[in-house]
C-alpha positions as semicolon CSV with decimal commas, in nm:
position;residue;x (nm);y (nm);z (nm)
1;M;-0,693;-3,275;-2,448
2;P;-0,369;-3,161;-2,341
3;I;-0,466;-3,150;-1,966
4;V;-0,717;-3,522;-2,007
5;K;-0,299;-3,662;-2,146
6;A;-0,166;-3,496;-1,856
7;I;-0,380;-3,673;-1,612
8;Q;-0,378;-3,970;-1,803
9;R;0,044;-3,928;-1,759
10;N;0,009;-3,822;-1,415
11;I;-0,230;-4,182;-1,368
12;A;0,029;-4,387;-1,501
13;E;0,313;-4,215;-1,311
14;Q;0,125;-4,297;-1,002
15;I;0,027;-4,674;-1,091
16;E;0,398;-4,733;-1,136
17;D;0,460;-4,584;-0,799
18;L;0,212;-4,838;-0,653
19;R;0,352;-5,130;-0,796
20;R;0,699;-5,029;-0,807
21;K;0,603;-4,984;-0,371
22;I;0,368;-5,319;-0,377
23;L;0,725;-5,548;-0,506
24;L;0,906;-5,344;-0,266
25;L;0,650;-5,470;-0,004
26;E;0,671;-5,830;-0,140
27;G;1,060;-5,780;-0,095
28;D;0,981;-5,670;0,265
29;R;0,721;-5,917;0,310
30;K;0,962;-6,223;0,186
31;A;1,237;-6,102;0,377
32;Y;1,036;-6,100;0,683
33;Y;0,874;-6,473;0,636
34;E;1,268;-6,622;0,615
35;S;1,366;-6,449;0,885
36;A;1,104;-6,540;1,109
37;E;1,153;-6,850;0,943
38;W;1,492;-6,860;1,122
39;K;1,394;-6,694;1,410
40;M;1,110;-7,045;1,440
41;K;1,382;-7,257;1,392
42;E;1,671;-7,130;1,695
43;N;1,315;-7,100;1,909
44;R;1,240;-7,462;1,817
45;E;1,609;-7,574;1,907
46;K;1,565;-7,331;2,249
47;I;1,265;-7,515;2,310
48;S;1,454;-7,851;2,290
49;K;1,726;-7,768;2,495
50;L;1,556;-7,619;2,733
51;R;1,320;-7,936;2,751
52;S;1,630;-8,116;2,795
53;E;1,798;-7,841;3,061
54;N;1,383;-7,905;3,225
55;K;1,439;-8,245;3,220
56;E;1,776;-8,218;3,459
57;L;1,661;-8,009;3,680
58;R;1,303;-8,197;3,707
59;K;1,585;-8,470;3,810
60;V;1,757;-8,272;4,058
61;K;1,456;-8,186;4,186
62;C;1,357;-8,529;4,268
63;D;1,712;-8,607;4,376
64;K;1,684;-8,338;4,639
65;L;1,321;-8,374;4,775
66;A;1,440;-8,720;4,820
67;A;1,708;-8,644;5,087
68;D;1,622;-8,323;5,266
69;E;1,992;-8,303;5,423
70;H;2,145;-8,320;5,070
71;V;1,944;-8,049;5,018
72;V;2,044;-7,862;5,294
73;N;2,370;-7,959;5,242
74;K;2,401;-7,821;4,880
75;G;2,225;-7,578;4,891
76;L;2,427;-7,421;5,174
77;E;2,798;-7,575;5,089
78;D;2,910;-7,208;5,074
79;H;2,767;-7,049;5,431
80;P;2,850;-7,334;5,686
81;A;2,759;-7,141;5,988
82;E;2,397;-7,173;5,837
83;R;2,436;-7,490;5,743
84;K;2,499;-7,604;6,059
85;S;2,169;-7,413;6,230
86;L;1,965;-7,600;6,038
87;K;2,154;-7,936;6,054
88;S;1,915;-8,112;6,277
89;K;1,584;-7,965;6,125
90;P;1,421;-8,101;5,793
91;G;1,415;-7,971;5,466
92;A;1,094;-7,763;5,467
93;V;1,156;-7,589;5,768
94;A;1,543;-7,486;5,585
95;V;1,359;-7,398;5,295
96;V;1,111;-7,117;5,500
97;K;1,356;-7,019;5,713
98;M;1,588;-6,932;5,412
99;D;1,292;-6,815;5,217
100;E;1,271;-6,591;5,549
101;K;1,609;-6,469;5,458
102;V;1,596;-6,463;5,115
103;R;1,272;-6,203;5,114
104;D;1,431;-5,955;5,419
105;R;1,759;-5,985;5,148
106;V;1,562;-5,895;4,865
107;N;1,347;-5,653;5,060
108;I;1,651;-5,475;5,150
109;L;1,780;-5,510;4,865
110;N;1,468;-5,353;4,712
111;K;1,479;-5,032;4,984
112;H;1,848;-5,015;4,899
113;R;1,737;-4,955;4,524
114;D;1,425;-4,765;4,588
115;K;1,700;-4,526;4,745
116;R;1,965;-4,579;4,466
117;I;1,654;-4,494;4,248
118;K;1,577;-4,179;4,436
119;L;1,863;-4,068;4,480
120;Q;2,013;-4,067;4,084
121;K;1,623;-3,909;3,963
122;K;1,708;-3,622;4,235
123;L;2,006;-3,552;4,077
124;E;1,873;-3,515;3,714
125;E;1,662;-3,305;3,844
126;L;1,930;-3,143;3,989
127;R;2,153;-3,128;3,702
128;T;1,858;-3,048;3,492
129;K;1,803;-2,722;3,728
130;Y;2,137;-2,638;3,739
131;D;2,173;-2,696;3,306
132;E;1,819;-2,424;3,337
133;Q;1,951;-2,159;3,544
134;T;2,280;-2,146;3,375
135;K;2,042;-2,154;3,061
136;D;1,840;-1,872;3,225
137;A;2,161;-1,707;3,305
138;E;2,297;-1,708;3,001
139;E;1,989;-1,562;2,834
140;A;1,992;-1,315;3,034
141;A;2,340;-1,209;3,056
142;M;2,227;-1,194;2,693
143;T;1,887;-0,998;2,734
144;D;2,107;-0,720;2,952
145;A;2,380;-0,704;2,667
146;G;2,136;-0,669;2,399
147;E;2,224;-0,921;2,218
148;S;1,944;-1,176;2,188
149;A;1,706;-1,129;1,896
150;A;1,426;-1,110;2,198
151;A;1,631;-0,861;2,368
152;Q;1,535;-0,665;2,024
153;R;1,205;-0,783;1,950
154;L;1,191;-0,621;2,295
155;R;1,380;-0,329;2,277
156;N;1,105;-0,271;1,952
157;L;0,817;-0,301;2,061
158;E;0,908;-0,094;2,339
159;N;0,982;0,158;2,080
160;Q;0,709;0,115;1,859
161;L;0,489;0,144;2,246
162;D;0,646;0,461;2,292
163;K;0,563;0,578;1,979
164;A;0,213;0,474;1,992
165;N;0,174;0,640;2,332
166;L;0,336;1,000;2,194
167;K;0,102;0,985;1,901
168;S;-0,166;0,930;2,153
169;K;-0,077;1,208;2,333
170;E;-0,082;1,448;2,056
171;A;-0,410;1,344;1,948
172;E;-0,515;1,409;2,330
173;H;-0,342;1,742;2,303
174;I;-0,496;1,804;1,966
175;G;-0,812;1,744;2,077
176;K;-0,800;1,943;2,330
177;T;-0,730;2,245;2,098
178;Y;-1,008;2,205;1,900
179;L;-1,223;2,189;2,230
180;E;-1,061;2,538;2,335
181;I;-1,131;2,691;1,949
182;K;-1,511;2,519;1,923
183;M;-1,547;2,708;2,302
184;R;-1,403;3,073;2,144
185;L;-1,602;2,975;1,846
186;E;-1,909;2,971;2,034
187;E;-1,872;3,247;2,253
188;E;-1,837;3,490;1,942
189;H;-2,131;3,274;1,827
190;Q;-2,312;3,435;2,103
191;T;-2,223;3,792;1,973
192;F;-2,206;3,720;1,615
193;E;-2,607;3,832;1,542
194;T;-2,573;4,141;1,709
195;T;-2,223;4,230;1,458
196;L;-2,431;4,029;1,187
197;D;-2,726;4,300;1,225
198;D;-2,555;4,615;1,242
199;M;-2,326;4,477;0,911
200;E;-2,667;4,417;0,745
201;V;-2,761;4,770;0,812
202;E;-2,401;4,873;0,715
203;I;-2,461;4,667;0,402
204;K;-2,827;4,873;0,341
205;K;-2,646;5,209;0,398
206;L;-2,388;5,078;0,139
207;R;-2,681;4,985;-0,106
208;F;-2,871;5,277;-0,121
209;E;-2,553;5,488;-0,157
210;L;-2,462;5,264;-0,428
211;Q;-2,793;5,351;-0,634
212;E;-2,733;5,655;-0,566
213;L;-2,392;5,626;-0,748
214;Q;-2,600;5,420;-1,011
215;T;-2,809;5,707;-1,133
216;M;-2,499;5,959;-1,068
217;K;-2,267;5,715;-1,343
218;N;-2,612;5,649;-1,585
219;D;-2,675;6,031;-1,622
220;A;-2,287;6,104;-1,649
221;I;-2,341;5,821;-1,943
222;I;-2,624;5,965;-2,085
223;A;-2,423;6,271;-2,084
224;R;-2,103;6,146;-2,264
225;D;-2,401;5,960;-2,522
226;I;-2,549;6,287;-2,571
227;A;-2,169;6,439;-2,639
228;K;-2,131;6,177;-2,850
229;S;-2,426;6,226;-3,054
230;Q;-2,385;6,614;-3,126
231;L;-2,000;6,547;-3,231
232;E;-2,139;6,254;-3,458
233;E;-2,371;6,543;-3,605
234;Q;-2,073;6,720;-3,604
235;E;-1,848;6,542;-3,818
236;K;-2,138;6,428;-4,055
237;E;-2,190;6,842;-4,086
238;V;-1,812;6,890;-4,227
239;Y;-1,830;6,572;-4,412
240;A;-2,109;6,646;-4,572
241;E;-1,925;7,022;-4,670
242;R;-1,592;6,883;-4,731
243;R;-1,857;6,652;-4,994
244;K;-2,025;6,963;-5,146
245;R;-1,688;7,166;-5,163
246;E;-1,611;6,831;-5,357
247;L;-1,831;6,853;-5,555
248;E;-1,840;7,210;-5,622
249;L;-1,462;7,193;-5,724
250;H;-1,494;6,910;-5,956
251;K;-1,769;7,122;-6,127
252;V;-1,501;7,433;-6,134
253;R;-1,252;7,201;-6,281
254;K;-1,451;7,074;-6,573
255;E;-1,534;7,415;-6,643
256;A;-1,187;7,557;-6,624
257;E;-1,049;7,218;-6,868
258;E;-1,303;7,369;-7,098
259;K;-1,177;7,702;-7,092
260;K;-0,847;7,572;-7,117
261;M;-0,921;7,350;-7,385
262;L;-1,070;7,677;-7,602
263;Q;-0,786;7,837;-7,491
264;E;-0,541;7,644;-7,587
265;R;-0,745;7,682;-7,958
266;Y;-0,731;8,064;-7,914
267;Q;-0,338;8,092;-7,888
268;Y;-0,332;7,791;-8,164
269;R;-0,511;8,045;-8,449
270;I;-0,294;8,300;-8,294
271;A;0,029;8,160;-8,399
272;A;-0,055;7,958;-8,728
273;R;-0,143;8,354;-8,817
274;N;0,205;8,499;-8,752
275;S;0,363;8,254;-8,859
276;A;0,235;8,314;-9,216
277;V;0,300;8,669;-9,182
278;T;0,624;8,690;-9,041
279;E;0,942;8,524;-9,193
280;D;1,140;8,235;-9,054
281;V;1,460;8,471;-8,886
282;T;1,205;8,675;-8,698
283;S;0,977;8,351;-8,554
284;E;1,369;8,237;-8,478
285;T;1,427;8,514;-8,240
286;K;1,084;8,473;-8,079
287;T;1,119;8,093;-8,021
288;Q;1,281;8,085;-7,695
289;P;1,043;8,413;-7,545
290;V;0,716;8,277;-7,681
291;E;0,799;7,907;-7,525
292;E;0,876;8,069;-7,112
293;D;0,507;8,232;-7,122
294;Q;0,337;7,957;-7,239
295;Q;0,547;7,764;-6,939
296;K;0,433;8,010;-6,735
297;I;0,076;7,967;-6,798
298;S;0,090;7,595;-6,808
299;T;0,224;7,648;-6,472
300;Y;-0,023;7,896;-6,360
301;E;-0,283;7,637;-6,507
302;Q;-0,222;7,359;-6,293
303;A;-0,227;7,539;-5,976
304;F;-0,582;7,695;-6,040
305;H;-0,666;7,404;-6,088
306;K;-0,549;7,237;-5,783
307;I;-0,755;7,543;-5,591
308;K;-0,996;7,493;-5,730
309;E;-1,011;7,125;-5,669
310;A;-0,882;7,202;-5,281
311;T;-1,245;7,471;-5,324
312;G;-1,478;7,305;-5,504
313;V;-1,560;7,635;-5,674
314;S;-1,535;7,694;-6,042
315;D;-1,502;8,112;-6,037
316;T;-1,211;8,255;-6,010
317;Q;-1,418;8,535;-5,771
318;E;-1,516;8,260;-5,583
319;V;-1,146;8,111;-5,553
320;V;-1,019;8,438;-5,379
321;S;-1,321;8,542;-5,216
322;R;-1,295;8,181;-5,015
323;F;-0,957;8,265;-4,984
324;E;-1,003;8,538;-4,842
325;N;-1,287;8,355;-4,587
326;Q;-1,076;8,036;-4,531
327;G;-0,914;8,216;-4,216
328;E;-1,224;8,283;-4,021
329;T;-1,346;7,959;-4,087
330;R;-1,060;7,691;-3,992
331;K;-1,066;7,944;-3,680
332;Q;-1,415;7,927;-3,583
333;L;-1,362;7,524;-3,638
334;E;-1,047;7,538;-3,394
335;E;-1,233;7,677;-3,119
336;M;-1,533;7,402;-3,208
337;K;-1,294;7,160;-3,129
338;A;-1,080;7,310;-2,857
339;Q;-1,461;7,353;-2,672
340;N;-1,577;6,985;-2,759
341;E;-1,251;6,859;-2,655
342;K;-1,279;7,042;-2,330
343;Q;-1,636;6,902;-2,298
344;I;-1,527;6,537;-2,311
345;A;-1,176;6,596;-2,104
346;R;-1,454;6,745;-1,826
347;L;-1,688;6,429;-1,875
348;K;-1,407;6,196;-1,878
349;E;-1,305;6,395;-1,578
350;E;-1,613;6,324;-1,380
351;S;-1,663;5,988;-1,504
352;E;-1,318;5,872;-1,380
353;R;-1,360;6,069;-1,047
354;L;-1,759;5,899;-1,034
355;R;-1,601;5,532;-1,091
356;S;-1,329;5,630;-0,824
357;Q;-1,588;5,715;-0,566
358;F;-1,834;5,433;-0,675
359;E;-1,512;5,164;-0,591
360;E;-1,374;5,292;-0,318
361;M;-1,729;5,299;-0,161
362;K;-1,792;4,916;-0,310
363;Y;-1,447;4,803;-0,146
364;T;-1,519;5,033;0,212
365;G;-1,842;4,868;0,132
366;E;-1,774;4,494;0,146
367;A;-1,449;4,555;0,351
368;K;-1,696;4,698;0,652
369;L;-1,917;4,370;0,501
370;S;-1,684;4,080;0,481
371;S;-1,476;4,146;0,762
372;G;-1,629;3,944;1,011
373;Q;-1,709;3,665;0,783
374;R;-1,295;3,723;0,684
375;I;-1,230;3,658;1,109
376;L;-1,472;3,334;1,063
377;E;-1,328;3,187;0,754
378;D;-0,973;3,239;0,866
379;F;-1,129;3,030;1,172
380;E;-1,331;2,816;0,969
381;E;-0,981;2,718;0,765
382;H;-0,768;2,654;1,100
383;V;-1,026;2,424;1,189
384;A;-1,005;2,239;0,867
385;K;-0,651;2,194;0,908
386;E;-0,667;2,044;1,242
387;E;-0,931;1,860;1,167
388;S;-0,746;1,693;0,884
389;E;-0,410;1,647;1,108
390;R;-0,677;1,532;1,363
391;D;-0,821;1,239;1,110
392;R;-0,419;1,192;0,988
393;V;-0,341;1,130;1,282
394;R;-0,652;0,903;1,417
395;D;-0,544;0,698;1,092
396;M;-0,262;0,655;1,198
397;L;-0,357;0,540;1,500
398;E;-0,633;0,301;1,345
399;K;-0,327;0,175;1,133
400;S;-0,121;0,108;1,482
401;S;-0,374;-0,090;1,652
402;K;-0,441;-0,269;1,287
403;V;-0,079;-0,382;1,305
404;L;-0,117;-0,449;1,630
405;T;-0,362;-0,657;1,637
406;D;-0,263;-0,826;1,357
407;V;0,068;-0,892;1,520
408;K;-0,182;-1,075;1,813
409;I;-0,366;-1,252;1,605
410;G;-0,048;-1,417;1,446
411;V;0,124;-1,453;1,760
412;E;-0,196;-1,626;1,898
413;H;-0,206;-1,808;1,570
414;L;0,166;-1,944;1,548
415;A;0,077;-2,012;1,953
416;H;-0,254;-2,213;1,903
417;K;0,037;-2,397;1,623
418;L;0,297;-2,483;1,884
419;H;0,052;-2,591;2,157
420;H;0,105;-2,928;2,136
421;L;0,532;-2,862;2,255
422;K;0,618;-2,921;2,520
423;A;0,771;-2,584;2,649
424;P;1,054;-2,469;2,836
425;S;1,079;-2,561;3,245
426;S;1,231;-2,163;3,286
427;Q;0,887;-2,054;3,095
428;V;0,647;-2,321;3,241
429;Q;0,754;-2,162;3,622
430;K;0,656;-1,801;3,494
431;A;0,363;-1,638;3,682
432;K;0,026;-1,701;3,457
433;I;-0,073;-1,351;3,287
434;S;-0,412;-1,260;3,238
435;P;-0,511;-1,286;2,823
436;A;-0,641;-0,938;2,826
437;S;-0,352;-0,802;2,942
438;D;-0,044;-0,670;2,681
439;E;0,209;-0,878;2,886
440;Y;0,024;-1,169;2,704
441;V;0,114;-1,150;2,370
442;L;0,485;-1,083;2,460
443;D;0,449;-1,399;2,693
444;Q;0,356;-1,563;2,433
445;L;0,565;-1,469;2,168
446;S;0,877;-1,611;2,406
447;I;0,731;-1,921;2,487
448;S;0,698;-1,986;2,081
449;E;1,019;-1,885;2,024
450;E;1,140;-2,112;2,291
451;K;0,929;-2,419;2,173
452;L;1,083;-2,332;1,793
453;L;1,444;-2,332;1,906
454;K;1,401;-2,644;2,100
455;L;1,202;-2,809;1,824
456;L;1,520;-2,702;1,605
457;E;1,729;-2,847;1,818
458;E;1,579;-3,197;1,850
459;I;1,553;-3,164;1,455
460;D;1,980;-3,111;1,455
461;Q;2,041;-3,416;1,720
462;Q;1,831;-3,668;1,546
463;G;1,967;-3,618;1,182
464;H;1,660;-3,492;0,983
465;D;1,705;-3,397;0,597
466;L;1,474;-3,098;0,630
467;D;1,541;-3,022;0,237
468;K;1,433;-3,427;0,187
469;L;1,091;-3,376;0,445
470;I;0,968;-3,086;0,285
471;K;0,986;-3,230;-0,066
472;D;0,856;-3,513;0,091
473;M;0,571;-3,383;0,240
474;E;0,525;-3,140;-0,133
475;E;0,495;-3,484;-0,301
476;E;0,263;-3,597;-0,152
477;D;0,058;-3,277;-0,137
478;F;0,073;-3,321;-0,488
479;H;-0,066;-3,647;-0,472
480;N;-0,375;-3,531;-0,271
481;T;-0,486;-3,245;-0,512
482;I;-0,434;-3,459;-0,797
483;E;-0,659;-3,790;-0,671
484;M;-0,902;-3,503;-0,517
485;K;-0,948;-3,321;-0,924
486;L;-1,014;-3,690;-1,015
487;P;-1,347;-3,788;-1,119
488;V;-1,638;-3,920;-0,931
489;H;-1,709;-4,219;-1,201
490;N;-1,252;-4,237;-1,192
491;T;-1,235;-4,623;-1,066
492;R;-0,900;-4,732;-1,021
493;V;-0,725;-5,071;-1,186
494;K;-0,652;-5,355;-0,958
495;L;-0,302;-5,486;-0,983
496;P;-0,256;-5,861;-1,086
497;T;-0,149;-6,036;-0,730
498;S;0,098;-6,270;-0,724
499;T;0,059;-6,630;-0,655
500;K;0,154;-6,740;-0,288
501;D;0,489;-6,921;-0,224
502;T;0,502;-7,334;-0,154
503;M;0,656;-7,185;0,211
504;Y;0,364;-6,929;0,266
505;D;0,158;-7,241;0,212
506;E;0,311;-7,470;0,412
507;D;0,317;-7,208;0,688
508;E;-0,049;-7,149;0,611
509;D;-0,125;-7,513;0,690
510;S;0,089;-7,565;1,025
511;G;-0,040;-7,408;1,362
512;E;0,260;-7,233;1,505
513;D;0,217;-6,908;1,255
514;E;-0,058;-6,738;1,377
515;D;0,153;-6,499;1,482
516;I;0,339;-6,447;1,152
517;P;0,152;-6,073;1,013
518;T;-0,030;-6,011;0,674
519;R;0,014;-5,853;0,431
520;Q;-0,262;-5,569;0,588
521;T;-0,090;-5,573;0,864
522;L;0,226;-5,478;0,663
523;K;0,064;-5,224;0,459
524;R;-0,077;-5,078;0,742
525;A;0,242;-5,086;0,966
526;S;0,423;-4,894;0,658
527;Q;0,153;-4,644;0,637
528;Q;0,166;-4,568;0,957
529;I;0,525;-4,551;0,966
530;V;0,462;-4,249;0,642
531;E;0,235;-4,090;0,889
532;S;0,464;-4,058;1,126
533;K;0,752;-3,924;0,960
534;T;0,523;-3,636;0,790
535;R;0,456;-3,539;1,081
536;R;0,787;-3,512;1,251
537;G;0,868;-3,305;0,947
538;R;0,563;-3,066;0,889
539;P;0,676;-2,857;1,223
540;G;1,038;-2,838;1,073
541;K;0,838;-2,694;0,735
542;R;0,691;-2,417;0,950
543;K;1,024;-2,350;1,108
544;K;1,190;-2,329;0,784
545;K;0,902;-2,090;0,614
546;G;0,914;-1,890;0,913
547;K;1,312;-1,807;0,910
């Protein structure tokens, strides 16, 4: 709906504009009609006046024809010498003679006029030539000084051309370098197969040695695993013996506790029996030694209990024998430990030696194998870098060529747009340049610049308002776009036509108004004026946008 309202509003505004234009045209018609009426009145008066003058002239002519002598005297009143020569001759002869003299004088006058016109044309040509030469000299001086825009643009184009030439030479140099690298690689390729065969033989030899070392490594791993398994078995045996000792110690500990309980009961009975027999004094004196003995006994029992737990036996003789044999057992265990450690160290050394030999042979084999490959990879990397640089330079060259092509197309388009304008004589007099050459674009650019400058000067001299012209053109484009967007079935509203004036009716009745323009003629004339203004305004708009 808002779009429909906007279109309706635009149509209403267009209708109002058309109505105002029609009213203005009606006012112009009335003014033109009044001026035509006044002109006709003047023409009638002039006709009546000329008729009266014609009558008088006819009367004079009749009088002159009636009297030849009077004609001669009257005609040659200011020329007494000619009047004397024609005094005795009739009027017709006098008229013929005078006509001949007049024709001669007219011919002489025409010759002098023609000569004067030729001299004036030559003078104008010399002046224009002088102005053009002066202007060319000023432009040449400005170009030599580097102050003109054309000189600056020419310098920029020359700099760009020099840069493009340098880049092209650099690309050619890089291409030659690539060709040399390619030739070297081809030469190396001829001897590469033999080198590759030698390397393959060396690789097979190293692989065979590697297999032997691998078998040695596997044997060493098997020996290591066997030593580990033996060590684990010995550790299991030691753990089993220790477990057995712990069980025996637990058993001896239980027996010691039972004996201790029996000993305590026995001592309790003895103490009770002694306390009943002895007296209080003796009991007091003997209390302290008994307590000391009891403390020593408990200390010994605790030490014996710990010894039984450590040895895992319960009998006292076994404990003593164990303590006697403990030094030999420890010595044997230490000897076994030392032997096992020596064997482990020897196996580790052998494993490290085999591993180092394997790594050394592996690296030497790889070094021998990859020496040629490394050289080849270095050359390939260098070639890849040079190819990337070549691609970069090629892209830059393509971009420069594309920009240069766009510039040529733009200049040709501008020259085509300005082909209807007359070029200055300084540009026309130059030698014709081939369109295929590079100088053709520069020549077209300079010619277009001269045309645009000349067009600007003409616009400034005529006093046209560029902003107003551009605004009118934008309004016209807007109306055209609105009319193009209207639907096909849209119908225009016809405005009511005003009745003709009575004066206009009278004009139609009279037969003397055949040259008065009609309404259609006025419309066509106004449309032609608008179109001519629009055509004059368009170059100015393009120039302004170009700035």
